[in-house]
Each structure stands twice: as C-alpha cells, then as structure tokens.
XYZ file of C-alpha atoms in Angstrom:
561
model
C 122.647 30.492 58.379
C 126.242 31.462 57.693
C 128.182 34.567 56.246
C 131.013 35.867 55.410
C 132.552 39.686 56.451
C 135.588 40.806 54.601
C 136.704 43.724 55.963
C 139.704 45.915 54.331
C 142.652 46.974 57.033
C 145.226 48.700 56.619
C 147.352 45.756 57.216
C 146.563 42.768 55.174
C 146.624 38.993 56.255
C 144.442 36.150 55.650
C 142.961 35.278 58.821
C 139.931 33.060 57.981
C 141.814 29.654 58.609
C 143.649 30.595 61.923
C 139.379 31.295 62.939
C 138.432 28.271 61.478
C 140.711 26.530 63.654
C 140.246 28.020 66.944
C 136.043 27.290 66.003
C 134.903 30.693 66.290
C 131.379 29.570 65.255
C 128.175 31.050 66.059
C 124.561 29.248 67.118
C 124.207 30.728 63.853
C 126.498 30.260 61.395
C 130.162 30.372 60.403
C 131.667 33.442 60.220
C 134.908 34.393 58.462
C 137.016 36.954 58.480
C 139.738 38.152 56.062
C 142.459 40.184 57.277
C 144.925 41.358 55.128
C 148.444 41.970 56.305
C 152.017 42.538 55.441
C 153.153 40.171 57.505
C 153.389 42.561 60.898
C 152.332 40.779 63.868
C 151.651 44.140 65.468
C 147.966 44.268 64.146
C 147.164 41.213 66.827
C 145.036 43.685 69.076
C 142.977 45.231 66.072
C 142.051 41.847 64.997
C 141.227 40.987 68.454
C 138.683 44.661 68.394
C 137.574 43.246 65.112
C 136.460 39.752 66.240
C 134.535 41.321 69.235
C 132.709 43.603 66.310
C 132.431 40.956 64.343
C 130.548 38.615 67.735
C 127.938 41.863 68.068
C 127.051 41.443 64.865
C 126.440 38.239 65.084
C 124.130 38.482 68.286
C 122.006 41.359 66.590
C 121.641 38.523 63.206
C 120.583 36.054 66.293
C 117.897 38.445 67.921
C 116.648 39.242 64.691
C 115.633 36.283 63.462
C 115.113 34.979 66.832
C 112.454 37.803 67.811
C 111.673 39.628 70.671
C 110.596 39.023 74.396
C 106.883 39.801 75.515
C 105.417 39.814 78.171
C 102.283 37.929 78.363
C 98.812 37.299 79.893
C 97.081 35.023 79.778
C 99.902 33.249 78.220
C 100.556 29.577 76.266
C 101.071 26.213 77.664
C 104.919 26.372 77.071
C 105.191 29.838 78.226
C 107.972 30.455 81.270
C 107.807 33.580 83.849
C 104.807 34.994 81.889
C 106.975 35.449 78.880
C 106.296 34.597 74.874
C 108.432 35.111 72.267
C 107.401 37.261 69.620
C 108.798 36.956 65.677
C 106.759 40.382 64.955
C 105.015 42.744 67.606
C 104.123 42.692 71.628
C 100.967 44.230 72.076
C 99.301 45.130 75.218
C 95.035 45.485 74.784
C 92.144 46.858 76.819
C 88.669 45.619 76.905
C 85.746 47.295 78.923
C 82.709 45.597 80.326
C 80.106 46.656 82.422
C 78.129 43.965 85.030
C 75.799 45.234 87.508
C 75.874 48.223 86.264
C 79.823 48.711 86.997
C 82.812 49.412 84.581
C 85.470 46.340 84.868
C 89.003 47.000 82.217
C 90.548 43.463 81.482
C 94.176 43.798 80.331
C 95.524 41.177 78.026
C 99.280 41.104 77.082
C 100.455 39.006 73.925
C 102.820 38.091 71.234
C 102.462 38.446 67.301
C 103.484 35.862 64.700
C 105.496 36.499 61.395
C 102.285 35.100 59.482
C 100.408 38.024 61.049
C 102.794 40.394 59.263
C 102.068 42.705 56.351
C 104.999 43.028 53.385
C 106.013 46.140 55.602
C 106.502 43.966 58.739
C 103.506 45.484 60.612
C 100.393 43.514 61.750
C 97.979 45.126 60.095
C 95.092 43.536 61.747
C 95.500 43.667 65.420
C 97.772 46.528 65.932
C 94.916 48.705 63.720
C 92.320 46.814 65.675
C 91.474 50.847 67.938
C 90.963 52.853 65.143
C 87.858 50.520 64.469
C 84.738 50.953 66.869
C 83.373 48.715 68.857
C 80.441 47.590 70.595
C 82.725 46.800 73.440
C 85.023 49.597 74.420
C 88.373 48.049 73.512
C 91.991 49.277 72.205
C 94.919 47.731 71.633
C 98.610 49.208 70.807
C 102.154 46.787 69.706
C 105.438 47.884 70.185
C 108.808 46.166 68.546
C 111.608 48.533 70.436
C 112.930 46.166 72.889
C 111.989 42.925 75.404
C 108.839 43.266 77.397
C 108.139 46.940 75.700
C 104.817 46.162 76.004
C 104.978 46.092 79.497
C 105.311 50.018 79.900
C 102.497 50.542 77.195
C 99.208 51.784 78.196
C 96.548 52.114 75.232
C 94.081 54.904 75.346
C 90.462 53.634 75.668
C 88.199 54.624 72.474
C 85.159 57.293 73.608
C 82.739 55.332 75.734
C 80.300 56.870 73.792
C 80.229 54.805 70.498
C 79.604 51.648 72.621
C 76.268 50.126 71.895
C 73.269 50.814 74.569
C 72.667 47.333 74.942
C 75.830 46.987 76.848
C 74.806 48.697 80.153
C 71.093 48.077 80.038
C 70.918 50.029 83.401
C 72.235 53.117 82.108
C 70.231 52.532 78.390
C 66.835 52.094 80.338
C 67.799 55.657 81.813
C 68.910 57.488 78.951
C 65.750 56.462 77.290
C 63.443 56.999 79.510
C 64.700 60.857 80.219
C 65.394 61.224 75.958
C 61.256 59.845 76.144
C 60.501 62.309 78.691
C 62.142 64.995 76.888
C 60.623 64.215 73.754
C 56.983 64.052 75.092
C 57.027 66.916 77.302
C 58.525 68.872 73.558
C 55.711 67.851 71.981
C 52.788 68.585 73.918
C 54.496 72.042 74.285
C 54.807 72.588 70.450
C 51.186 70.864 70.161
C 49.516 73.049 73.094
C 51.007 76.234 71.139
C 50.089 75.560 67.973
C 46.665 74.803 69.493
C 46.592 78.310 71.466
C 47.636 80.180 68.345
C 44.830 78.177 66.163
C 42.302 79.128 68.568
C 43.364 82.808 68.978
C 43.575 83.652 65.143
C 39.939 81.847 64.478
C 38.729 83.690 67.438
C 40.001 87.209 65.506
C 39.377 86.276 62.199
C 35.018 85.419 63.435
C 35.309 88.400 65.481
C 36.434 90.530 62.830
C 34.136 88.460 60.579
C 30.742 89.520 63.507
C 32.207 93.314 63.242
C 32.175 93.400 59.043
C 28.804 91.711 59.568
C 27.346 93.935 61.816
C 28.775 97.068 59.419
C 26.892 95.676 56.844
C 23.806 95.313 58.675
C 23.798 98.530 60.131
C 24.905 100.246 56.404
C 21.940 97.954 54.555
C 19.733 98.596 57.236
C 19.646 102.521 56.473
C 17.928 101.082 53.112
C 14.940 99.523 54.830
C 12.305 101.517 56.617
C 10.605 100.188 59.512
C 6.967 99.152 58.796
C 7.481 97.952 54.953
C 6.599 95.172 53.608
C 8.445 92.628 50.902
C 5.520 93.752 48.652
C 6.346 97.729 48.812
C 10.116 96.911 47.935
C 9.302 95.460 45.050
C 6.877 97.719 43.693
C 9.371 100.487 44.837
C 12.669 99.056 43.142
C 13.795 100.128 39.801
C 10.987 99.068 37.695
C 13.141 96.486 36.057
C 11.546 93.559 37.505
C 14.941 92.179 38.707
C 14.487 92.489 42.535
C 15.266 94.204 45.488
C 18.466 95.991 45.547
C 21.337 93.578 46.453
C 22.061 95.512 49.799
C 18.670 95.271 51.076
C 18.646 91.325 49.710
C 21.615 90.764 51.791
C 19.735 92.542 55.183
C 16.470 90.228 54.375
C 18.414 87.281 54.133
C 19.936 87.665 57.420
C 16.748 88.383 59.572
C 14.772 86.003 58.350
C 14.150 83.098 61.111
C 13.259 79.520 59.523
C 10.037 78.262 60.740
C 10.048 74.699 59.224
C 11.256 72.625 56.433
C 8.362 71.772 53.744
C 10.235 69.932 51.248
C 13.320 68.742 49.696
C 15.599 68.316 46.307
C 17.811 67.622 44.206
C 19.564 70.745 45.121
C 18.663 71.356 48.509
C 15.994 71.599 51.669
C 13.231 74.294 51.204
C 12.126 76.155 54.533
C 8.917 78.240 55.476
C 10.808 81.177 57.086
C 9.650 84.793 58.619
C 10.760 88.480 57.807
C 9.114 90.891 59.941
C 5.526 88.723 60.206
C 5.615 87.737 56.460
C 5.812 84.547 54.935
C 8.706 83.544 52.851
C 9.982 80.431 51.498
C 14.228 79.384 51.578
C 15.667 77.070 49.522
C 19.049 76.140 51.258
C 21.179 75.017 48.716
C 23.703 72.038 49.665
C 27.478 73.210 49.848
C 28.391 71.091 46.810
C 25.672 72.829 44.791
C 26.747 76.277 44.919
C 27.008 76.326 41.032
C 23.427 75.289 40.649
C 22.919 78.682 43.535
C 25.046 80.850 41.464
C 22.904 79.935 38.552
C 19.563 80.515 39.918
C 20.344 83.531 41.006
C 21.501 84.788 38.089
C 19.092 83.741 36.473
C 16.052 85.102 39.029
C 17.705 88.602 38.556
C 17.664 88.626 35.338
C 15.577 92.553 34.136
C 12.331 91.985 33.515
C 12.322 88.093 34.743
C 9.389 88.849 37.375
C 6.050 87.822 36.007
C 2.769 86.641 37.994
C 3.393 83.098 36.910
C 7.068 82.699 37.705
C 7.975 82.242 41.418
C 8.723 85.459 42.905
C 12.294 86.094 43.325
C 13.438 87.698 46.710
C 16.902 87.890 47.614
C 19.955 85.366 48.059
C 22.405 85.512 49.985
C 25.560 83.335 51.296
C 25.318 82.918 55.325
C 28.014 81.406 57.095
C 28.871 80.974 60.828
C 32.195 79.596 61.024
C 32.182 75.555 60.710
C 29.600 75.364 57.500
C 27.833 77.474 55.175
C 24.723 77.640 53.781
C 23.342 79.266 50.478
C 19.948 80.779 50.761
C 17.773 81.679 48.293
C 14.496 83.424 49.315
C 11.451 83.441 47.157
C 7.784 84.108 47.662
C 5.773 81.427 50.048
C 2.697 79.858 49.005
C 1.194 78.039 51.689
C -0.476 75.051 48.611
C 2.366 73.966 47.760
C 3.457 72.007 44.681
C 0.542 71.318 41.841
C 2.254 67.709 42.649
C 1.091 67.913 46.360
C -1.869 70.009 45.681
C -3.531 67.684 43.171
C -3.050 64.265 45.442
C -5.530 66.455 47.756
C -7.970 68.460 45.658
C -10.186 67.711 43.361
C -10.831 70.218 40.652
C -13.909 71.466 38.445
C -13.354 72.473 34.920
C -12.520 76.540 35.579
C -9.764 75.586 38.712
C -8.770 73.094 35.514
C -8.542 75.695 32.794
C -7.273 78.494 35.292
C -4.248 76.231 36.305
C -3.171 75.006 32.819
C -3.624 78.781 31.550
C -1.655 80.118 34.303
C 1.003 77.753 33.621
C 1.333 78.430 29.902
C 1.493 82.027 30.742
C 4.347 81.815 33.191
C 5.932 79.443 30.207
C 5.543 81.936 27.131
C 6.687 84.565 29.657
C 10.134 82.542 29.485
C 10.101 81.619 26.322
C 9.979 85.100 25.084
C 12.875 87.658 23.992
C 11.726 90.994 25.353
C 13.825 93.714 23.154
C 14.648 97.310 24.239
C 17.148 98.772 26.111
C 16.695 96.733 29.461
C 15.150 93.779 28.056
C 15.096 89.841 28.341
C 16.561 87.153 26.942
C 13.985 84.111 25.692
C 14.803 81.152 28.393
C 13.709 77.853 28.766
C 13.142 75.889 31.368
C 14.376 72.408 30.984
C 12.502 70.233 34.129
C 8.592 71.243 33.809
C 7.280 68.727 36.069
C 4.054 68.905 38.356
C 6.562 69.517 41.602
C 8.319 72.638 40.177
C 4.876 74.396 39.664
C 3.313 76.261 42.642
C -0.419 76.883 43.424
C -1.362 80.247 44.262
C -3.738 81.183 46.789
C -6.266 82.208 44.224
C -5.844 78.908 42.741
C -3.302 80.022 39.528
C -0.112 78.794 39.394
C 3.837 79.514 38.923
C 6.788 77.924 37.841
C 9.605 77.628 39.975
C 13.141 76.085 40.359
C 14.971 78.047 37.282
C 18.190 75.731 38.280
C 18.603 73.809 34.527
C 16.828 76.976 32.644
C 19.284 78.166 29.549
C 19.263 81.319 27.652
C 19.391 82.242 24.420
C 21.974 85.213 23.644
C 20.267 86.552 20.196
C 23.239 89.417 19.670
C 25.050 86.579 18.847
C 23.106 83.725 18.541
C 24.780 81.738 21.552
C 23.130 79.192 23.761
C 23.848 80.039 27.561
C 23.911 75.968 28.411
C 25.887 73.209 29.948
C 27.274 70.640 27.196
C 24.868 68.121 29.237
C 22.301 67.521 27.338
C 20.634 64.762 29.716
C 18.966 66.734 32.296
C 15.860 67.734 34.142
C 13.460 64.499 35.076
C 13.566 61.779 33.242
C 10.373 60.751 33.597
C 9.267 64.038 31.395
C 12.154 64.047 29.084
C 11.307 64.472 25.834
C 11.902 62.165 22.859
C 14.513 63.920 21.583
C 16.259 64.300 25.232
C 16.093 60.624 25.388
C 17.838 59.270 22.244
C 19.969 61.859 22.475
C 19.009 63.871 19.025
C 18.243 67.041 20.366
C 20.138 70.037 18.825
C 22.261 71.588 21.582
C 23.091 74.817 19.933
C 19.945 75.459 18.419
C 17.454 77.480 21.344
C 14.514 76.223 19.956
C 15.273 72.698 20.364
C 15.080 73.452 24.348
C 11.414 75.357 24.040
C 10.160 72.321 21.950
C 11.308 70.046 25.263
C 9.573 72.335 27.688
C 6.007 72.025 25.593
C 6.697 68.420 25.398
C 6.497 68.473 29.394
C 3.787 70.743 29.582
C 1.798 68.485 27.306
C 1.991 65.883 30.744
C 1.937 68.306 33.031
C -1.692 68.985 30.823
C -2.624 65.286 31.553
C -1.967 65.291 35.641
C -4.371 68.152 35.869
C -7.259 66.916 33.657
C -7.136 63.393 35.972
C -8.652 65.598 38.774
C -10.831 67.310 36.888
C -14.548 66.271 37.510
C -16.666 67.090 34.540
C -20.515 66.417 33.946
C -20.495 62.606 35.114
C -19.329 63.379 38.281
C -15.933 60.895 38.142
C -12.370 61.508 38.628
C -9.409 59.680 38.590
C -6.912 59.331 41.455
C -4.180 61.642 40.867
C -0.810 60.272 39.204
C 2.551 61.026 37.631
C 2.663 60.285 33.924
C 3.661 56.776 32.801
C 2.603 55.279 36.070
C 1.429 52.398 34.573
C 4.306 52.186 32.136
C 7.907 52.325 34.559
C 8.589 52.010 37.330
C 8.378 54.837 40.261
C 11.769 55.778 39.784
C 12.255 54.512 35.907
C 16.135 54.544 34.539
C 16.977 56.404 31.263
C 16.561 53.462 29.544
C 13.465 52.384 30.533
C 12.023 55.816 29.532
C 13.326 55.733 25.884
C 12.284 52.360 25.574
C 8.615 53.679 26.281
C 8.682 57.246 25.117
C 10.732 56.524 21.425
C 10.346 52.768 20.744
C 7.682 51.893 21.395
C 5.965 55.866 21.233
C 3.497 55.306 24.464
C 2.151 58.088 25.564
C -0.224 58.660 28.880
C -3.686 57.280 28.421
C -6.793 59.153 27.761
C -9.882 58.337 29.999
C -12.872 57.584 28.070
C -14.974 60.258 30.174
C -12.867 63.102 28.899
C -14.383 62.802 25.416
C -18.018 63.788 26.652
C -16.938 67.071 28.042
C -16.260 69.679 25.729
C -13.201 71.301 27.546
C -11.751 68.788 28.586
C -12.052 67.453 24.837
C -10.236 70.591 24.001
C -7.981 69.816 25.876
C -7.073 66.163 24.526
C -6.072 67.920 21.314
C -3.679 70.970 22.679
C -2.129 68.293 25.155
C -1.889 65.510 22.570
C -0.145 68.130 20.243
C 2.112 69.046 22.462
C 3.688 65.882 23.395
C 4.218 64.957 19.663
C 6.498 62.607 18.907
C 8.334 65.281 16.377
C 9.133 68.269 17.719
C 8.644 70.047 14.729
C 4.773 69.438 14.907
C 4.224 70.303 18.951
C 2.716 73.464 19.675
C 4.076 77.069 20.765
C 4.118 78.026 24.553
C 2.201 81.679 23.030
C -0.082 79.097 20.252
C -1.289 77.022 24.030
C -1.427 80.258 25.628
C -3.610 81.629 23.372
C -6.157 78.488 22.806
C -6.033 77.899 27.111
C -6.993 81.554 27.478
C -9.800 81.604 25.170
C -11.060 77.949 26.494
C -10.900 79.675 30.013
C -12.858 83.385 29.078
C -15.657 81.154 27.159
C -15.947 78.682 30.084
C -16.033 81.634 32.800
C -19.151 83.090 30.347
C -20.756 79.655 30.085
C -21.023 79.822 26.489
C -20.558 77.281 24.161
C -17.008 75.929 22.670
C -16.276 76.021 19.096
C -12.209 76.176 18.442
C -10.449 75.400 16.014
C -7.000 74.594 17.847
C-alpha cells in the first residue's frame, strides 16, 4: 500500500525527492512528503520532527491492517509463545461442566478473523454468543484495545440456573425427587381436607335433615290418635273422598315397615307393608319414574275419586335416607291379589263370574263419569285395563288399580289432560284404533271407547274359568294366546287385531248357558272393531247388574242387551 502526506509549513520546499533518495520506505508503502520552503535551510530540524510524525503514522497504518496480538489456548499449529494474531477481536470464553457430580470451568482464549466481522467491524456471532442461553453454562467476552487484552478479561458466567437438568443428573434426581415429595405430600393435604369438609357438611346437612324430620313427625303426629285405624281416617276426613289429610299421609308413610315384596312393574316393586297391625300395600316407584308418581298421585287425590271398585288410595309420600330415594305410594292391601293371579288359581261359578265382571264395570263407569257440583270430578279414563291391574276383594268383587296412564277430561274447557303419546298401556289389549294409530287424541271419548275395548277381554279371561252346567272349564289365559306370541311387538298385534280383525275365541260350551250367553253378546260388543258401535261403561254396567240380581234370584234370563 502506499500514500502520500502533504503537509503545509510555514516554510515551503519540495522535499519528496531528497526522501526518495535517502529510501525512506516503509514495509508498507512509499511515503512522500512535500515541504515547502523559501529556500531557508533553518527548517532542517522541523522536517526532521515531521519525518518522525510522519514514521508513527506509518506504524499505526501497519498495526492496523496487520491486527492485533492474542493470547491463545488451545492455540494453532503455527502459533509461537501461545500467541495468534487477530485481524478483528481476542476473546477469552468460559464453559462449565459438571462430572461426578463436581463443577469443572474450562477457559479457552482465541483470535477472530476479518470474515467473522459484521459491516460495523464487530463479530456478531461469537462476541454475542452470552446473551444466548445455554444448556451448558458458558460466556464469552472480545476485546480490540490493545495486544493480549484478552488476557486481563474475565467473563461473567450466565445464572446456573437456566442450564438444563440433564446436565448434573445427581443434583436433577434430587431436585425431583424433593419437588415429587412436595407435590404429593400437597396433595393428599388438599385431598384429606376437602374430604374432612365433605364429610362434615353431609354429616350437618342429614342431621339437620333427622331434626326437620323428626319436627314433622312429632307436628303430624298430634293429628293421629292412638288406637285408630286407616278405616276411621277415612271415614273421618273431609267427606270429599280425596284421602287422608296430607300431614297425616306423610306420618303413615313413614311408620309403615315393609313386610315383603308381592309383585313388580313397569313402574316399580309393590310391597305388603304394616301400619300399626294393618295391612297395606306400597308401590315403590323407581327414581326415574317419579313423573309417573307425581301423576298417580294426583290423580288418586283427585275429590270424589274414592269408590268401592277403585283401589283405595292411602297416602304417598317421598322417603329418602341420604344415598337414594324412594317414592311410596300406599294403597289398600288385598291379600288375592291380581284377577291375573287369582284366576290361574280359582275356578269360578257363574255368580263369582257375574259379581267380578259387574264389579269391574262399576269401578269403570265410576271413572268414566263427570260428577258436577261444587267439589266434583272430572270423567277419567283409564288407558291399560288388563287382568293384572284389577284386584280381587276379599268378598270376591273387584277394583281397578294402577291410575299411572289414566287422562282427564277438563269439560270447562273442553281440554284433554294427556301425554301427546298416544301408544300406551299394554299392547296386547290395545285397541284397534290405538294400534293403527287413528285414535282421536283430543277428543275424551276416543280414550273411554279404548277402555271398553279392554274390558270386552278382560270379559273373556273371566268367563274361561267359569264352570257352567256341564261341569268344564278352560285353563286360564291372556287374550290372543293362541294368536302372538307371550310378549307380541306392536306390530304383531295390529297385524291380528286390524288386518286380519281376530278376536279371542268363543268356547262352544258357553252357548248352552244362558249367562254366560249373555255374556258373549255384551263382551263381543264391546270389543267391536268400530268404536263407534262398542258399548258404554254405564250401558255394561247396567246389563252386568241386572244379569247378576236375576242370577242371585234364580230366575230366568230374558234381556234384550
């Protein structure tokens, strides 16, 4: 490289040849300089100052492009007393490792290269290399100022903390096991006091559930006088025929003691149960059927519901102790059972015959009929007469039970109290109209029309036990036994009952007893394929009634049914 310095004295001369001639050179370059001069040799000494200026100069261009002096280790193959030669930074770096469990710091000393340079002269990369973090705790830190600057340097070490565990296993296998230990022994603590304070609020909300109990009890029980019967508080209640009051209901309910279960539902489990030495019967209701409770209930206290030939309605009542609840509903107990069970045992002559289908149309027309005045009752119907949801009195009559699928007819403004459903009950007494689905919903009568259609088969499972003048019975069975199967789909039904219009079959014998010949006409009228032409629950009353007083006087029968 060479140059040339002209420098402006106060004394001019041209000086460049007389240095060109004496080969004041440089490693460098040439360097000239030109003096001028008037001619006065005096100046001699300031061009002498001026040529030593003029030499420092020259050694600063040298270092510069030259570079600096480093110290290094470990160091190249041509390196000489631990010394490199840097053209851009020395740099002096720290690295941490850990064996055995033990910190070891390796110090490495270097040169930079002008092609690891940055347009500002800086090496970007390594000299930024600490503000980076690193699995490895290392830093690093250059310096420029003079030779072997980076002798004197010593980096700061980055935060041992954002070095990875994996590292120092030792001290990793610690900290996790005492961050584990921590953690666990946290959350059994949270867990056991959540638990405690669980525990203590279900304890005080059944304790204070025990105390409102017992306040009941002891406030209901001021209603009921020792010594009275379930008879006595229904004679003595309002004269409605809804019930016992709803205080004394709740009282019953809860000191009644189940005996044994006698049957089971759709809805439920019935139980024989006790109340101060007196039979009673307890239809537990399944939780998920507390609508078909409500209903029931509402339905059973309903004024003027109670009637000879509907089951006597008790009390109800929701019990609970905690982890379930149960929904009772208390009626009367009658030891025979269902007309379903009661007929596969007994066989019948023709007054327990006409005193059972009499009963039963009685209890029907009973809810089939609007009772007006100021505390009257609605007309209902029933919905699932079957042979199972009639009970047999003691004195051989009968009542209908299970008022579950019963609807009622709202006359103020002509309203059907009903359940868009319109497939319900059994279908194994469904009625034409129930099975291909053209029964009129809104329309109350539709529903009565149903309930004579099922009476009409109910008719036929009674007359099958009836043993008339030959002395022969049949075996008792459920209508179209011979038809379906035992538990026969919805489709198999309507293919029976409205395509091909089967009906159950008529024993020969029947025809050569007058009653029970009667009773071929009322029955076969009342299953009808049109509804339209099947008989009134108060028209079947009527004929059964009078087939029943002539057959109690032994006279003859002449009707005209």
């Amino acid at each position: 490289m060479s140059s040339c310095h002209t420098l402006f004295l106060p004394q001019t001369a041209i000086f460049c040849n007389a240095l060109k001639a004496d080969n004041f050179q440089t490693g460098s370059g040439n360097h000239c300089v030109k003096v001028k001069d008037k001619g006065d040799m005096a100046t001699t000494s300031r061009i002498l100052f001026l040529s030593l200026f003029i030499s420092s100069i020259s050694i600063f261009f040298i270092e510069q492009v030259n570079g600096i002096k480093c110290k290094c280790d470990p160091c190249p193959h041509d390196a000489v007393n631990e010394t490199c030669e840097a053209t851009s930074k020395c740099f002096t770096a720290i690295r941490v490792t850990y064996e055995n469990g033990f910190e070891e710091h390796y110090w490495t000393y270097g040169c930079f290269s002008d092609q690891e340079k940055d347009k500002a002269g800086n090496s970007v990369l390594q000299c930024k290399g600490h503000l980076v973090p690193h699995a490895l705790p290392k830093t690093i830190e250059c310096c420029d100022e003079e030779d072997y600057c980076n002798e004197e340097i010593e980096p700061d070490l980055q935060d041992k903390s954002t070095a990875s565990p994996e590292v120092h296993p030792t001290a990793s296998l610690s900290d996790i096991t005492q961050l584990a230990l921590i953690v666990s022994v946290s959350t059994c603590l949270i867990i056991f006091i959540i638990t405690v304070t669980c525990l203590y609020i279900r304890y005080k909300r059944n304790l204070s559930q025990r105390l409102l109990l017992k306040d009941d009890i002891g406030q209901s029980e001021s209603f009921i006088c020792n010594g009275e019967s379930l008879k006595s508080y229904i004679d003595h209640s309002s004269g409605s025929g809804s019930g016992i009051p709803f205080l004394v209901q709740r009282t019953i309910a809860r000191q009644i003691n189940l005996i044994k279960s006698i049957g089971k539902g759709r809805y439920g489990e019935v139980w024989k149960g006790k109340w101060r030495e007196e039979n009673v019967a307890v239809k537990i209701f399944f939780t998920t059927e507390e609508g078909s409770w409500f209903r029931e209930t509402e339905l059973y206290q309903t004024v003027l519901l109670r009637h000879d030939n509907i089951l006597g309605f008790i009390a109800s009542d929701i019990k609970g102790t905690g982890s379930w609840t149960q929904l009772f509903l208390i009626t009367d107990y009658h030891e025979n059972g269902s007309l379903y069970d009661y007929l596969s045992t007994h066989i019948l002559d023709v007054d327990d015959t006409l005193k059972m289908v009499h009963t039963i149309s009685c209890g029907l027309t009973h809810l089939h009929t609007e009772i007006f005045g100021t505390k009257g009752k609605p007309a209902m119907a029933h919905r699932d007469i079957k042979s199972k949801n009639i009970l047999v009195k003691r004195d051989g009559s009968c009542c209908i039970a299970d008022l579950g699928l019963a609807v009622r007819y709202i006359s103020e403004n002509n309203e059907v109290d009903v359940p868009p459903i319109t497939r319900q009950g059994t279908k194994r007494y469904m009625a034409p109209e129930v099975l291909d689905e053209t029964l009129l919903t809104h329309h109350f009568d539709a529903y009565r029309k149903a309930d004579i259609y099922a009476f009409g088969l109910v008719m036929w499972e009674i007359c099958r036990r009836c043993v008339a003048n030959e002395g022969v019975v049949e075996d008792q069975q459920v209508p179209y036994y011979d038809c379906v199967q035992t538990d026969p789909s919805f489709d198999e039904m309507r293919k029976v009952v409205c395509i091909e219009k089967m009906r159950p079959e008529i024993p020969n014998r029947w025809l050569n007893d007058q009653y029970l010949k009667a009773m071929i006409k009322v029955m076969t009228e009342c299953w009808s394929q049109n509804p339209a032409a099947r008989l009134t629950s108060l028209r079947v009353k009527k004929t059964l009634n009078k087939m029943y007083q002539l057959s109690q006087k032994n006279e003859k029968l002449e009707l005209n049914c």
